[in-house]
């Protein structure tokens, strides 16, 4: 396996926290989906799928051209699209779509045991390769947990 694509594994605490936060976000968006029309559901899922497409393109770009990033730039790249969609559509379908994508990404990262930034776990399902962008919340937890093991 190419060393620039080795997967860092999330240890038990990181996996549990990712899973718990993913379940929390599911509990936040589920009532919204139950309360809107089919058009509302499709609109919100469209935003989530759009974010997935953006992250897949970012993932492919990073794998092809720049497998290693400065941690600050990586964190901005990782959460920039998600935060932009969330704040552009705050309180509306775009924000719900962003939280839906984040919930799916957190649960995917927890189940797969992916370390690093969880928003890149969904694109990694399609390519089989993981990009190691820094996550502001979970990368420090992964690092600390690795040091204590």
XYZ file of C-alpha atoms in Angstrom:
149
model
C 0.000 0.000 0.000
C 1.248 3.476 -0.808
C 2.435 5.139 2.461
C 0.749 8.461 1.704
C -2.630 6.681 1.806
C -2.231 4.704 5.019
C -5.302 4.924 7.183
C -5.028 6.200 10.715
C -7.410 4.328 12.927
C -9.576 6.018 15.496
C -9.165 4.443 18.901
C -12.143 3.505 21.111
C -12.730 6.918 22.724
C -12.624 8.717 19.358
C -14.992 6.176 17.838
C -17.431 6.404 20.754
C -17.451 10.214 20.655
C -17.959 10.262 16.880
C -20.817 7.788 17.194
C -22.445 9.693 20.080
C -22.259 13.019 18.241
C -23.606 11.369 15.075
C -26.566 9.947 16.998
C -27.144 13.378 18.561
C -27.296 15.029 15.124
C -29.632 12.293 13.861
C -31.912 13.023 16.821
C -31.845 16.717 15.876
C -32.651 16.321 12.172
C -35.056 13.374 12.372
C -37.980 15.448 13.743
C -37.473 17.968 10.936
C -37.776 15.228 8.317
C -40.898 13.910 10.040
C -42.484 17.373 10.039
C -41.989 18.453 6.407
C -43.555 17.432 3.113
C -41.928 15.067 0.631
C -40.655 18.119 -1.270
C -39.075 19.386 1.958
C -37.411 16.029 2.570
C -36.072 15.904 -0.992
C -34.773 19.474 -0.751
C -32.905 18.724 2.475
C -31.526 15.454 1.112
C -30.494 17.342 -2.033
C -28.361 19.668 0.092
C -26.799 16.662 1.854
C -26.092 14.933 -1.477
C -24.655 18.181 -2.844
C -22.263 18.344 0.106
C -21.324 14.729 -0.508
C -20.505 15.592 -4.136
C -18.391 18.573 -3.040
C -16.486 16.418 -0.562
C -16.023 13.666 -3.137
C -14.515 16.181 -5.581
C -12.308 17.601 -2.814
C -11.288 14.068 -1.858
C -10.345 13.189 -5.442
C -8.426 16.460 -5.846
C -6.443 15.846 -2.665
C -5.648 12.245 -3.594
C -4.476 13.279 -7.057
C -2.612 16.524 -6.434
C -1.921 17.202 -2.772
C -2.027 14.233 -0.383
C -0.436 16.205 2.490
C -1.768 19.530 3.741
C -0.821 21.952 6.457
C -3.132 21.162 9.381
C -4.730 24.628 9.426
C -5.393 24.611 5.685
C -6.676 21.041 5.983
C -9.136 22.008 8.712
C -10.400 24.938 6.622
C -10.785 22.693 3.565
C -12.528 20.045 5.616
C -15.107 22.222 7.302
C -15.359 25.152 4.895
C -18.059 23.676 2.632
C -20.071 22.312 5.545
C -20.008 25.577 7.489
C -20.725 27.619 4.367
C -23.846 25.592 3.558
C -24.946 25.594 7.200
C -24.630 29.360 7.647
C -25.987 30.267 4.212
C -29.115 28.292 4.940
C -29.241 28.759 8.713
C -32.610 27.604 9.998
C -33.702 26.216 6.650
C -33.316 23.224 4.376
C -29.617 23.865 3.673
C -28.741 23.794 7.372
C -30.715 20.578 7.864
C -28.955 19.070 4.851
C -25.566 20.050 6.285
C -26.407 18.469 9.636
C -27.691 15.379 7.828
C -24.402 15.005 5.973
C -22.437 15.577 9.176
C -24.493 12.955 11.041
C -23.927 10.405 8.266
C -20.216 11.236 8.136
C -19.799 10.921 11.917
C -21.569 7.567 11.999
C -19.575 6.333 8.994
C -16.287 7.393 10.609
C -17.264 5.730 13.892
C -18.286 2.454 12.266
C -15.259 2.323 9.959
C -12.904 3.545 12.697
C -11.488 6.314 10.513
C -9.195 8.744 12.264
C -8.797 12.344 11.203
C -11.640 14.360 9.789
C -14.977 12.606 9.687
C -16.399 14.562 6.727
C -13.923 12.738 4.484
C -15.103 9.264 5.559
C -18.068 9.240 3.174
C -15.935 9.932 0.056
C -13.463 7.313 1.320
C -16.244 4.739 0.993
C -16.284 5.342 -2.770
C -12.521 5.395 -3.381
C -11.229 3.056 -0.697
C -8.571 5.644 0.169
C -8.603 8.035 3.090
C -7.399 11.638 3.086
C -5.940 12.906 6.318
C -7.343 16.352 6.766
C -7.249 17.717 10.273
C -10.464 17.951 12.237
C -10.697 20.674 14.849
C -12.536 18.466 17.342
C -11.536 14.863 16.759
C -7.918 15.086 15.570
C -6.724 16.322 18.987
C -8.754 13.573 20.673
C -7.228 10.949 18.358
C -3.749 12.344 18.999
C -4.168 12.379 22.803
C -5.705 8.923 22.862
C -2.812 7.599 20.754
C -0.252 9.131 23.132
C -1.894 7.524 26.171
C -2.026 4.044 24.614
